[in-house]
Short mmCIF file of C-alpha atoms and ligand atoms in Angstrom, two decimals:
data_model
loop_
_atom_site.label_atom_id
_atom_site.label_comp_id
_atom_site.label_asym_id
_atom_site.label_seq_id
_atom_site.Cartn_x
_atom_site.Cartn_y
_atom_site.Cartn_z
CA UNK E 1 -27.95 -21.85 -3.87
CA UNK E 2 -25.01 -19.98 -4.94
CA UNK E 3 -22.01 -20.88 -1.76
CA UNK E 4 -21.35 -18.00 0.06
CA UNK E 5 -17.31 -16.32 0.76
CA UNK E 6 -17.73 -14.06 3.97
CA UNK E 7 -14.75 -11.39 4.20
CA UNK E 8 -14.36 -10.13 7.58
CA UNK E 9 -12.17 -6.57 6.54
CA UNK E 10 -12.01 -4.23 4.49
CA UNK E 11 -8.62 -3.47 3.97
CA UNK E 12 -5.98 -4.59 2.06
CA UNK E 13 -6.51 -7.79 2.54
CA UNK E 14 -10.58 -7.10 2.53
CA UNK E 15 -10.72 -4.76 -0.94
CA UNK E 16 -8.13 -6.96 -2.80
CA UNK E 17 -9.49 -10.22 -2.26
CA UNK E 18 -13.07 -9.00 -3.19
CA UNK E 19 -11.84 -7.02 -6.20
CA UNK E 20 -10.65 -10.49 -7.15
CA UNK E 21 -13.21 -12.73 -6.44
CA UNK E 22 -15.39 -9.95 -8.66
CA UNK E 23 -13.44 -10.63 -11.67
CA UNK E 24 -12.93 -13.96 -11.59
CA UNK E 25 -16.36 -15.56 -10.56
CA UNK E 26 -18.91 -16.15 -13.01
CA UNK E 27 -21.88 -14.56 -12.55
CA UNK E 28 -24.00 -16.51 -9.77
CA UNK E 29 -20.91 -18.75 -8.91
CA UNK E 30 -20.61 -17.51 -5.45
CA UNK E 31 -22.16 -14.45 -3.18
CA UNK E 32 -19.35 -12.67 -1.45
CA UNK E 33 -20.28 -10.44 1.47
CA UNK E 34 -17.55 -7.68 2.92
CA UNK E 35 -18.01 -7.13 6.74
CA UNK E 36 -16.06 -3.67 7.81
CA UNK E 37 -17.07 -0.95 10.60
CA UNK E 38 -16.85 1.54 8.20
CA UNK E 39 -17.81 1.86 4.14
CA UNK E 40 -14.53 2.67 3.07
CA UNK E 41 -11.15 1.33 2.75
CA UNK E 42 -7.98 3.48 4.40
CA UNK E 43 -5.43 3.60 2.29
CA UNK E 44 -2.93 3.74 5.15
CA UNK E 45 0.60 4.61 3.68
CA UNK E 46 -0.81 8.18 2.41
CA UNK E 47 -1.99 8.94 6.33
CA UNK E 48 1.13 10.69 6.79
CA UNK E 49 0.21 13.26 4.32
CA UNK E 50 -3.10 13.34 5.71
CA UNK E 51 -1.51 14.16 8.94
CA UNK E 52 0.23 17.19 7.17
CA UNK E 53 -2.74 18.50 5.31
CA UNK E 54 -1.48 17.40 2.26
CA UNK E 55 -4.26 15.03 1.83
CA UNK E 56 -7.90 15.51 2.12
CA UNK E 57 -8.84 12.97 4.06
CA UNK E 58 -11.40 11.54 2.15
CA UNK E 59 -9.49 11.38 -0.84
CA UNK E 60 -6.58 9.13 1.15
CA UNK E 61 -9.68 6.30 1.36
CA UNK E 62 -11.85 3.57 -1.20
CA UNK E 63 -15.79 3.90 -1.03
CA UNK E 64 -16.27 0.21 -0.69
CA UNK E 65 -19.83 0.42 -2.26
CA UNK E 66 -18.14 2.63 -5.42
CA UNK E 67 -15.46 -0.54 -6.25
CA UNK E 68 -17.54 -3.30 -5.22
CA UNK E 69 -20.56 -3.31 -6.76
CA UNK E 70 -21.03 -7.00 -7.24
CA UNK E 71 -20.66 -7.59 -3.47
CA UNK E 72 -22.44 -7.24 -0.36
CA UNK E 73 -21.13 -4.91 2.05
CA UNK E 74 -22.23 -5.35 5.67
CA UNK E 75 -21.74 -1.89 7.89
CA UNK E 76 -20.12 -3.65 11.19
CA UNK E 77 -17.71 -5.65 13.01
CA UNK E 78 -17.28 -9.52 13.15
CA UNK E 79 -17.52 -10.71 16.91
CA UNK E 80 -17.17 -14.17 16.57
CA UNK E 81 -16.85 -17.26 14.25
CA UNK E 82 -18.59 -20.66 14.86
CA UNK E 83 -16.66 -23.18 12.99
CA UNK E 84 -19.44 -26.11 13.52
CA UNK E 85 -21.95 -24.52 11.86
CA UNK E 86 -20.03 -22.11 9.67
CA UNK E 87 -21.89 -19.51 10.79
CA UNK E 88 -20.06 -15.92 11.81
CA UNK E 89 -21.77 -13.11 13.91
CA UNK E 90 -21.21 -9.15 13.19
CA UNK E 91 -22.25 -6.69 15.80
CA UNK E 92 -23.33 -3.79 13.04
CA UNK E 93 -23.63 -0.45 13.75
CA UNK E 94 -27.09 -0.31 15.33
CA UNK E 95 -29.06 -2.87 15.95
CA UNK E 96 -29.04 -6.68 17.53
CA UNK E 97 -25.99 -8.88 15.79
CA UNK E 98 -26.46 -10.50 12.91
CA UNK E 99 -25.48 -14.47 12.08
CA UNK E 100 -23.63 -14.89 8.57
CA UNK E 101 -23.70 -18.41 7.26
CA UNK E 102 -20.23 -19.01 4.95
CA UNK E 103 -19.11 -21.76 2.74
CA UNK E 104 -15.34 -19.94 2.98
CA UNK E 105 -14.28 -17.13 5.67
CA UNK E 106 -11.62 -14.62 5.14
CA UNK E 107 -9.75 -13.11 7.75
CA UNK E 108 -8.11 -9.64 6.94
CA UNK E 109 -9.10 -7.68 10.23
CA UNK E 110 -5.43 -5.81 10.13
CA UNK E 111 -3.62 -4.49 13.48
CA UNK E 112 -3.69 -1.86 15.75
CA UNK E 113 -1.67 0.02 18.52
CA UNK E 114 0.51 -2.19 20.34
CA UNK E 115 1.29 -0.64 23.75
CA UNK E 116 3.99 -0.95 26.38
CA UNK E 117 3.16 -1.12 30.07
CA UNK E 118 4.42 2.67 30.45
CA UNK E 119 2.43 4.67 32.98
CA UNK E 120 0.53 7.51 31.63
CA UNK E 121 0.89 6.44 27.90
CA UNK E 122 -2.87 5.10 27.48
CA UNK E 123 -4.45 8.87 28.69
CA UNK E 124 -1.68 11.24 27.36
CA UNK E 125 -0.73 9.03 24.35
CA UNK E 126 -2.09 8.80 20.40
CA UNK E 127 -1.99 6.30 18.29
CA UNK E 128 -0.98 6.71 14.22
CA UNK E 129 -3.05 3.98 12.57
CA UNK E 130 -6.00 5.25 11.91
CA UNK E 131 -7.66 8.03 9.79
CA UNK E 132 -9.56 10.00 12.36
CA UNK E 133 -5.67 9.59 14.46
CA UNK E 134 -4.33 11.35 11.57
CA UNK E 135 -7.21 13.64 10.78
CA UNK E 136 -6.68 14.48 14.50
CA UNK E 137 -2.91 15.36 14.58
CA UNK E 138 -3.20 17.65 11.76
CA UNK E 139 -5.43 19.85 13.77
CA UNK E 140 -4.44 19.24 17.06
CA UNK E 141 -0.76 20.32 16.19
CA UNK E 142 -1.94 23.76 14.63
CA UNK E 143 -4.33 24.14 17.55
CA UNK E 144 -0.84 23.64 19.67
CA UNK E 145 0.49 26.47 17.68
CA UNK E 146 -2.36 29.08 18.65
CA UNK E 147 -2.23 28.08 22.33
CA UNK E 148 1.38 28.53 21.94
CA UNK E 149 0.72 31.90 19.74
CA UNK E 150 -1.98 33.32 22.40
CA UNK E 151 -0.74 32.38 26.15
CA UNK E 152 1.35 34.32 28.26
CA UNK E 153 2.40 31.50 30.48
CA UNK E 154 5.93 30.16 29.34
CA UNK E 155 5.38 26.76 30.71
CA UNK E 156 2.19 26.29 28.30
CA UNK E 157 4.08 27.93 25.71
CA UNK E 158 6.43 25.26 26.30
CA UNK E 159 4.69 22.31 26.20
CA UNK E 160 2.09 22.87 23.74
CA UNK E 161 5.50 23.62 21.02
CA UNK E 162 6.67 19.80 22.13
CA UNK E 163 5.79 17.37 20.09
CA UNK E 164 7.27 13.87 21.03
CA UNK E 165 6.50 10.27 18.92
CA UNK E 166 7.56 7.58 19.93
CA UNK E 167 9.06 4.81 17.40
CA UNK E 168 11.45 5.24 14.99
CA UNK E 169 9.69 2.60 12.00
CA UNK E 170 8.77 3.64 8.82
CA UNK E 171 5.31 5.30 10.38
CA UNK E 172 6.94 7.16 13.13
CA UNK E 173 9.20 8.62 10.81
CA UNK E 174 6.81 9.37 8.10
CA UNK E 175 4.26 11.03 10.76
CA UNK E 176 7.14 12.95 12.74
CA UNK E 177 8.82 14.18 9.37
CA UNK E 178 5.63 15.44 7.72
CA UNK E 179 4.09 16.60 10.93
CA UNK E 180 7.17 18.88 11.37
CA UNK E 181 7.33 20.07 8.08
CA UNK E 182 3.81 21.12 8.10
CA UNK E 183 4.53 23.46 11.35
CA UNK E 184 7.54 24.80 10.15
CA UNK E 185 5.57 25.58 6.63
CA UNK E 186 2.73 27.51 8.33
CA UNK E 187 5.14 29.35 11.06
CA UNK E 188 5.36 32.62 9.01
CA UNK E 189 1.39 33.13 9.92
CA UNK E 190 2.42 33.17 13.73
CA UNK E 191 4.64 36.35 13.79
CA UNK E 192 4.70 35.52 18.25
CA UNK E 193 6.20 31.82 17.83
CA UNK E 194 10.09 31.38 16.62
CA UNK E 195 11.23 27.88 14.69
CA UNK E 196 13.23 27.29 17.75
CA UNK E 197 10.93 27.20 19.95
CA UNK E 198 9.65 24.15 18.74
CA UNK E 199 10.68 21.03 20.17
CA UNK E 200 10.55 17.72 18.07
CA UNK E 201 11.29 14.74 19.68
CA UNK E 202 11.62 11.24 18.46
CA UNK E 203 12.28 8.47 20.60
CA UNK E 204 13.62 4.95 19.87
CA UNK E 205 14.93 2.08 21.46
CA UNK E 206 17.33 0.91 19.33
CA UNK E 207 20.21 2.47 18.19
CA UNK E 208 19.25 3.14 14.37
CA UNK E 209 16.14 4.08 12.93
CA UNK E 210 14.01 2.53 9.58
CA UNK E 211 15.48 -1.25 10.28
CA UNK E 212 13.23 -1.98 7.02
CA UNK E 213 15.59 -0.19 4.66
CA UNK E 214 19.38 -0.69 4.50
CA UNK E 215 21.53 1.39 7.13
CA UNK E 216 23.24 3.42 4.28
CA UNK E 217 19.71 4.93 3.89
CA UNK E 218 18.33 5.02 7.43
CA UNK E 219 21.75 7.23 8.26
CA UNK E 220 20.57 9.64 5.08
CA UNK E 221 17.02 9.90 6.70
CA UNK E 222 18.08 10.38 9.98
CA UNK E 223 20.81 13.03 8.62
CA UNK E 224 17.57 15.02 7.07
CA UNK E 225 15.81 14.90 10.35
CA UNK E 226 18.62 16.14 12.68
CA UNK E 227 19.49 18.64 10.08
CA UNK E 228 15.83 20.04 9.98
CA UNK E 229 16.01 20.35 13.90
CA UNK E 230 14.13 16.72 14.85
CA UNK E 231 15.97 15.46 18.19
CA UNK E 232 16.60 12.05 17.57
CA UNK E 233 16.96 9.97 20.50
CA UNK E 234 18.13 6.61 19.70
CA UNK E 235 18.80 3.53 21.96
CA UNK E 236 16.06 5.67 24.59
CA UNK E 237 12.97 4.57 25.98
CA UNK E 238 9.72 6.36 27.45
CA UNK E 239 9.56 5.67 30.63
CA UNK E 240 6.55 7.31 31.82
CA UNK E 241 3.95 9.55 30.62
CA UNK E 242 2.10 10.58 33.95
CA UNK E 243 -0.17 13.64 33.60
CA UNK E 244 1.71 14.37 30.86
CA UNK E 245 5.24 14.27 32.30
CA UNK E 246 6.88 12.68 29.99
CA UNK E 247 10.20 10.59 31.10
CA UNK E 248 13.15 9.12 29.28
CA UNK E 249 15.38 6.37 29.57
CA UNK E 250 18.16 9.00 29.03
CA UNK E 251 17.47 11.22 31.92
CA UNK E 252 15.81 13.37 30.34
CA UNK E 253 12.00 15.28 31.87
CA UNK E 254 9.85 17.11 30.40
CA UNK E 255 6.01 17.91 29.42
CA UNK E 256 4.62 17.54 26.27
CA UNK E 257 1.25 18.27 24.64
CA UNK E 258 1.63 15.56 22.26
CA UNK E 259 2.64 12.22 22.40
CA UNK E 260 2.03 9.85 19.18
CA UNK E 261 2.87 6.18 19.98
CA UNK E 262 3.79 4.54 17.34
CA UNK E 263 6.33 1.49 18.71
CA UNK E 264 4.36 -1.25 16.98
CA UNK E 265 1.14 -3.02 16.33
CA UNK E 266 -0.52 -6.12 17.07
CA UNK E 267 -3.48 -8.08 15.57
CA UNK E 268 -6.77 -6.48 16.33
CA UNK E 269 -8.44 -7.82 19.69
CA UNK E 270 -10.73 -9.50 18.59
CA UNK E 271 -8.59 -12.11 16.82
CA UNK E 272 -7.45 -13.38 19.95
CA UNK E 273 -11.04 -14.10 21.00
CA UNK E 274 -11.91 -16.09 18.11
CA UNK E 275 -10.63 -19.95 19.40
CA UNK E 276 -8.69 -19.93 15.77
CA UNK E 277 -4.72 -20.92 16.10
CA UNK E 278 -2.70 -18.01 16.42
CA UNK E 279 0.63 -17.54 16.82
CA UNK E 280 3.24 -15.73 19.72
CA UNK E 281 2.22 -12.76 18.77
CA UNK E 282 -1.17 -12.92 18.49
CA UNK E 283 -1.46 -13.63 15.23
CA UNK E 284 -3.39 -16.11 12.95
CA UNK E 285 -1.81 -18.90 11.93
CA UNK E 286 -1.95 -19.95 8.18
CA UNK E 287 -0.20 -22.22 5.56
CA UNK E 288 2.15 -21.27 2.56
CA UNK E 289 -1.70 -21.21 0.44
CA UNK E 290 -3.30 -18.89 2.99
CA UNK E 291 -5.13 -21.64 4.98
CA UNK E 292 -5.98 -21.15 8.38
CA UNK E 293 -4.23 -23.62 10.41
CA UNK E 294 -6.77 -26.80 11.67
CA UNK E 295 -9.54 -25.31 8.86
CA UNK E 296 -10.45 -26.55 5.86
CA UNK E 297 -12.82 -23.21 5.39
CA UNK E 298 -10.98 -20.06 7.24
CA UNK E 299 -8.37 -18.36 5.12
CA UNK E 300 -6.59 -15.39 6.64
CA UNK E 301 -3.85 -12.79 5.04
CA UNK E 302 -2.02 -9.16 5.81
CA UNK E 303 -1.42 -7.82 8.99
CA UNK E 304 -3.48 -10.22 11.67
CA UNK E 305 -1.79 -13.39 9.99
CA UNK E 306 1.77 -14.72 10.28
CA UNK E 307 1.46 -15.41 6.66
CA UNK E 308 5.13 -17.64 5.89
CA UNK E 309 7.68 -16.18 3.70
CA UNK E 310 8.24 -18.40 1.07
CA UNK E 311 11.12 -15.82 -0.72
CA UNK E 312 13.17 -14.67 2.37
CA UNK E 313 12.38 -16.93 5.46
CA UNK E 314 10.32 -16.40 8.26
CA UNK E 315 7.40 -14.41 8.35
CA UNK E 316 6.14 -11.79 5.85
CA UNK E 317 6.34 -8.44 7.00
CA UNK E 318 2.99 -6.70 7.84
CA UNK E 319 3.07 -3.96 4.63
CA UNK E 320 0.61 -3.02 2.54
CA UNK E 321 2.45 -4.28 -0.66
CA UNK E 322 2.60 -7.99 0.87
CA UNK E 323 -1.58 -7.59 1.96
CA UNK E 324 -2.69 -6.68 -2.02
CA UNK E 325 -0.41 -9.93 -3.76
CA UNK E 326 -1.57 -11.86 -0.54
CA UNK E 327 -5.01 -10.79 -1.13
CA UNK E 328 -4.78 -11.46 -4.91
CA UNK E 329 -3.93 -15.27 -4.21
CA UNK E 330 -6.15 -15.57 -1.66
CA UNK E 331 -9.01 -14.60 -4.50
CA UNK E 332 -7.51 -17.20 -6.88
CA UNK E 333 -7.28 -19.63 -3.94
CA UNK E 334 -10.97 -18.98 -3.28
CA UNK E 335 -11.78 -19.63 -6.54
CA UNK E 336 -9.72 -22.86 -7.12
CA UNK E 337 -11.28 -24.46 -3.93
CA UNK E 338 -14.98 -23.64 -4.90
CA UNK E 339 -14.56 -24.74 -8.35
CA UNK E 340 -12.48 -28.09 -6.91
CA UNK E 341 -8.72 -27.36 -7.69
CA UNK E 342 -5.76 -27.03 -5.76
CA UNK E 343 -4.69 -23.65 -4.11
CA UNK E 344 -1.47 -22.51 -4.87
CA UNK E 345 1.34 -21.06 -2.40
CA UNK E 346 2.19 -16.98 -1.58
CA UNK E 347 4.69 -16.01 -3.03
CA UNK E 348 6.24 -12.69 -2.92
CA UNK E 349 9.44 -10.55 -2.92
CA UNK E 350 9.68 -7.41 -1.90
CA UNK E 351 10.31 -4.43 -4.96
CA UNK E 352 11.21 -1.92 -2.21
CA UNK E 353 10.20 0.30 0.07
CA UNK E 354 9.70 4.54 -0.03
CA UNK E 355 9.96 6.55 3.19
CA UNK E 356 8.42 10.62 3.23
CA UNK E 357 10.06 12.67 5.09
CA UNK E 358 7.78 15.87 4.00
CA UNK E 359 7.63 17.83 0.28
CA UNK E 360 10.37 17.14 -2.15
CA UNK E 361 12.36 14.94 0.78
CA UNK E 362 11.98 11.25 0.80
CA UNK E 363 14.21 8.24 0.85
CA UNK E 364 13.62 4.75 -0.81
CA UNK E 365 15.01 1.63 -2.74
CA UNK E 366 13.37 -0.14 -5.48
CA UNK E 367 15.18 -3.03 -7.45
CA UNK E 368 18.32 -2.96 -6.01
CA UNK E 369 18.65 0.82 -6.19
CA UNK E 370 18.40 3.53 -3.78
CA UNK E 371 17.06 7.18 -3.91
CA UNK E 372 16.77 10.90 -1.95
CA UNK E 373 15.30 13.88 -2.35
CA UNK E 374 12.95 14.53 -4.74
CA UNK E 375 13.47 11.67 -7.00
CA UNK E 376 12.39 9.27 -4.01
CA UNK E 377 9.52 11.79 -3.52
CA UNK E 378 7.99 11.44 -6.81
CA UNK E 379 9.10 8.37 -7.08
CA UNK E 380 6.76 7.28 -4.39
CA UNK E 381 4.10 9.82 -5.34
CA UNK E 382 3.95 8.01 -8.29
CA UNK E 383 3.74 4.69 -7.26
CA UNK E 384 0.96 5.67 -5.10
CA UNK E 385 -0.99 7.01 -7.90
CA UNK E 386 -0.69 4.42 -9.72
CA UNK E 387 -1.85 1.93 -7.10
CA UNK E 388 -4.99 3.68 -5.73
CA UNK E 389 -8.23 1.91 -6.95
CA UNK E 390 -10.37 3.97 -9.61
CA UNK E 391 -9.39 7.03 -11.28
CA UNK E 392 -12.20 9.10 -9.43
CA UNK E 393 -9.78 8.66 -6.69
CA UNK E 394 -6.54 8.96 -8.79
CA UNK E 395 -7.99 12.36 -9.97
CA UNK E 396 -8.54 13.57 -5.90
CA UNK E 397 -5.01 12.60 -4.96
CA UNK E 398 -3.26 14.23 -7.74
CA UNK E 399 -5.54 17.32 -7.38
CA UNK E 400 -4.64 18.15 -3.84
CA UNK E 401 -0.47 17.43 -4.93
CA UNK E 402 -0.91 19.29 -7.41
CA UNK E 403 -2.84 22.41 -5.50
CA UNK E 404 -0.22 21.90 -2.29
CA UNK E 405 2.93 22.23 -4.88
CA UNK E 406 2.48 26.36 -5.18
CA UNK E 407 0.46 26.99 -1.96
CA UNK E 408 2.28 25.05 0.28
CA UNK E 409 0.35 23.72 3.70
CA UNK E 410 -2.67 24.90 4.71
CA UNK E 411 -3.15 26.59 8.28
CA UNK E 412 -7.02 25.99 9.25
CA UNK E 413 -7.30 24.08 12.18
CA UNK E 414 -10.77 22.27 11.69
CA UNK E 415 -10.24 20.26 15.32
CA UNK E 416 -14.04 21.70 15.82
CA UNK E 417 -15.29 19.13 13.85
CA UNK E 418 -14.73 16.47 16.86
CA UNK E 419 -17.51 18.11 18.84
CA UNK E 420 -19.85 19.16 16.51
CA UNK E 421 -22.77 19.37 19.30
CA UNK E 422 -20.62 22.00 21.24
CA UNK E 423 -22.90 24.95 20.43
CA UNK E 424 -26.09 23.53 20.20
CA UNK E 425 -25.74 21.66 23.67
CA UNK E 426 -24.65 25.27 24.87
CA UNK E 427 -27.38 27.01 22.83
CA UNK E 428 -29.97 24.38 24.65
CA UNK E 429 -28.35 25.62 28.40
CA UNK E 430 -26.56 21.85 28.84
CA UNK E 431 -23.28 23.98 28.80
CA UNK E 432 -21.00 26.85 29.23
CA UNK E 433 -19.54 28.80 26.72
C1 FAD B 501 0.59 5.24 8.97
C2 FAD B 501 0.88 3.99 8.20
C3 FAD B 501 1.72 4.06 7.09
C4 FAD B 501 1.99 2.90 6.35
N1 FAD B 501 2.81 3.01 5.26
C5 FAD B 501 3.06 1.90 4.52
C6 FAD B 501 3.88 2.00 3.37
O1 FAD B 501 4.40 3.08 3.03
N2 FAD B 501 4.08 0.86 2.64
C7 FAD B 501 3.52 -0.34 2.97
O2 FAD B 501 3.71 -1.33 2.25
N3 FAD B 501 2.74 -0.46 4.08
C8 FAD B 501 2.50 0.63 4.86
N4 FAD B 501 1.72 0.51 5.99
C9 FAD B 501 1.22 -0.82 6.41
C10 FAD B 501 -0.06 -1.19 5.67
O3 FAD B 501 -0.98 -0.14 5.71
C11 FAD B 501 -0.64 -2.45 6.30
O4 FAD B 501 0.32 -3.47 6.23
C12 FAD B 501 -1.92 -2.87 5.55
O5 FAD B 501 -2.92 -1.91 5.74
C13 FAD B 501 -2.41 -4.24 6.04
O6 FAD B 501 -3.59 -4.59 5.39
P1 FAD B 501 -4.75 -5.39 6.14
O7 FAD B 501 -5.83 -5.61 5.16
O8 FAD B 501 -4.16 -6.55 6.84
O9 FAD B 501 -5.24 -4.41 7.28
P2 FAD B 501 -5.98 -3.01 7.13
O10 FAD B 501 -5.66 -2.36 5.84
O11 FAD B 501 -5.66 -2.28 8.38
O12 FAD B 501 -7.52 -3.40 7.11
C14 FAD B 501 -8.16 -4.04 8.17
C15 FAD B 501 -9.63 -3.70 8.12
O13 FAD B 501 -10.35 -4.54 9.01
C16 FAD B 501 -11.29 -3.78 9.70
N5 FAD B 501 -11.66 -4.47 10.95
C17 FAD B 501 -11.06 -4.44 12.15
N6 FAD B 501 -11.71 -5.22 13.02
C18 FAD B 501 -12.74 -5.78 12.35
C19 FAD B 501 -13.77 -6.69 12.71
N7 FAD B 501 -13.87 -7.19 13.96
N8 FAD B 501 -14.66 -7.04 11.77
C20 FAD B 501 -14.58 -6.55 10.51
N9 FAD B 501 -13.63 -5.70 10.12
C21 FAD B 501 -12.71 -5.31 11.02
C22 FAD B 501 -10.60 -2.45 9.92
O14 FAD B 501 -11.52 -1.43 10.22
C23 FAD B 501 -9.91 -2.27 8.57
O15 FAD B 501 -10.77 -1.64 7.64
C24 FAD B 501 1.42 1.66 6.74
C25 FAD B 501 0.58 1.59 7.86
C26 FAD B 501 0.31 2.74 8.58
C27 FAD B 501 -0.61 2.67 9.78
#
């Protein structure tokens, strides 16, 4: 019986480690089964430009069964791990859950939305993590712009033109800055709505934004940003969010249709259910080789483990460039236990980091050096290009840059799509029109 490496994920940490394991087992060495809710991987740091429209949004994502062919894929969600008998359980889509024996268990379930205990933020707010989040904001800002475009009432005209995030990261920046830029692009089509009228909010708590590049460069976003009209309020809080009041640390009141949260994650829920050693924060905690702590059989990597940082100190920061070399040594780890050997440490520095801030404006460092403008933009364009699994997918990306260059954003607003039943349920009498 061939031993069997159960991958709970399929992220990063998921679609790495498998890609791996596929190219360096021999044939019939081990079975490796992928558990995620959904058959495709999210390639998360092009969401932004989902968000915009730049992006279709199934060309910013991996068809699981396309790239792993000699794996199993399981449709569902792990639910709980029973280290006695090795066995783990998956609630699938349908259907009663299903028990997975494993020989080795991988852990790569990512993060989600961490929230603050701010009234009103869990029914007015967003979250930016997802695809169907970003999918969402594209169309739920342009549908802000026709209410805006059609109403008469000034205080709906008012609100629906506010757009407030919350979060000044890398992903609260990215969203905020391509978000904008998309509204500001498509504005000519609304010949009742004015540039000025739009309000664009971003709050954080401390007093500088991007703390994961070097000031010099944060103060060049943040100069971009103000200059393009964003109000950047830094060293601020959200207080409240109450039926869609929003309220600031500064003093400030007002309402807003939208409200994108985006002040950090935290492992997914369900790793705190699990009985396995986690960390403060929630987190999963593993050795320099990957190696759950207490387990001789659970390896976990990428954003739901406090995976040490054998380069800089501390822990490794949860990025998608640390989840694929994590994931890569996890696969050669995987391989060197089943065949008998010794795994070998994570190790890993960081070549940089590239912020969007919408077309031709970007800001980034790579090996020591930093970038604007459009260099940083294609810069990271082409890094991404170059990373994305399969050319089929390569070939989508590039299209849609390539088609967006001389056409610029486009203005459909496709927010429909969430209730598709709408008219038949109103065709069968169930509703109004
Ligand atoms: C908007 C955005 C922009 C970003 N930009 C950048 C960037 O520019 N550069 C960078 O380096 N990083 C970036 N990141 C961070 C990067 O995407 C993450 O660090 C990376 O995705 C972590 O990989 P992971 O495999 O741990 O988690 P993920 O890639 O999130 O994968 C986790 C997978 O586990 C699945 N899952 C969840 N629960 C279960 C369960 N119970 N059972 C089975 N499967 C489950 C999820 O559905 C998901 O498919 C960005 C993140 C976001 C949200």
């Amino acid at each position: 019986m061939p031993r069997r490496i159960v991958i709970a994920g399929g992220g990063y940490v998921g679609l790495y480690t498998a890609l791996r394991l596929q190219k360096r087992l021999a044939r019939g060495e081990a079975e490796v089964v992928v558990v995620n809710p959904e058959n495709f991987m999210v390639y998360r740091p092009l969401l932004p430009e989902v968000a915009s429209g730049t992006l279709e949004p199934r060309h910013a994502v991996v068809p699981l069964r396309a790239v792993l062919r000699r794996t199993r894929f399981v449709a569902g969600s792990l639910t709980s791990v029973d280290t006695e008998r090795k066995v783990v359980s998956v609630e699938p889509t349908a259907g009663p859950p299903i028990d997975l024996e494993y020989d080795e268990l991988v852990l790569g379930m990512g993060a989600m939305a961490k929230l603050a205990p701010v009234e009103g933020l869990a029914e007015s707010g967003i979250g930016f993590n997802s695809l169907a989040e970003a999918a969402h904001l594209r169309d739920h800002v342009l549908r802000q712009l026709e209410i805006a475009s059609a109403t008469n009432d000034p205080e709906l005209r008012r609100c629906a033109l506010t757009f407030v995030f919350v979060g000044g990261g890398y992903t609260g920046v990215e969203a905020i800055a391509e978000l904008q830029d998309m509204a500001h692009d498509v504005l000519a089509g609304y010949p009742r709505l004015e540039a000025s009228e739009m309000r664009w909010v971003l709050v954080e708590a401390l007093d500088r934004i991007l703390t994961t590049v070097s000031e010099d460069l944060a103060e060049r976003a943040a100069t971009e940003l103000t200059a393009r009209g964003i109000d950047l309020r830094l060293g601020t809080q959200l207080e409240s969010a109450e039926g869609g009041l929003l309220k600031l640390s500064d003093g400030s009141k007002f309402r807003a249709s939208t409200l994108v949260w985006v002040a950090g994650t935290r492992p997914q829920t369900v790793v705190g259910k699990l009985g396995l050693a986690t960390d403060e924060r929630g987190r999963l905690v593993v050795d320099e080789t990957l190696r759950l702590e207490g387990q001789d059989h659970i390896w976990a990597a990428g954003d739901c483990a406090a995976v040490p940082d054998l380069e800089s100190g501390g822990v490794c920061p949860p990025t998608a460039q640390h989840a694929v070399r994590q994931a890569t040594q996890l696969g050669d780890n995987l391989v060197a236990t089943l065949r008998g050997e010794r795994p070998q440490p994570f190790r890993y520095r960081s070549r940089g980091e590239f912020v969007t801030l919408g077309k031709n404006k970007a800001v980034g460092e790579a090996f020591g050096r930093k970038f604007d403008g459009v260099l940083a933009w294609t810069a990271r364009r082409a890094y991404y290009a170059s990373q994305i699994p399969t050319i089929n997918r390569k070939i989508r990306v590039l299209g849609d840059w390539l088609v967006g260059m001389p056409f610029g954003h486009d203005v459909v607003d496709f927010g429909s799509r969430e209730e598709p039943r709408g008219a038949f349920e109103e065709a069968a009498g169930k509703r109004g029109p």
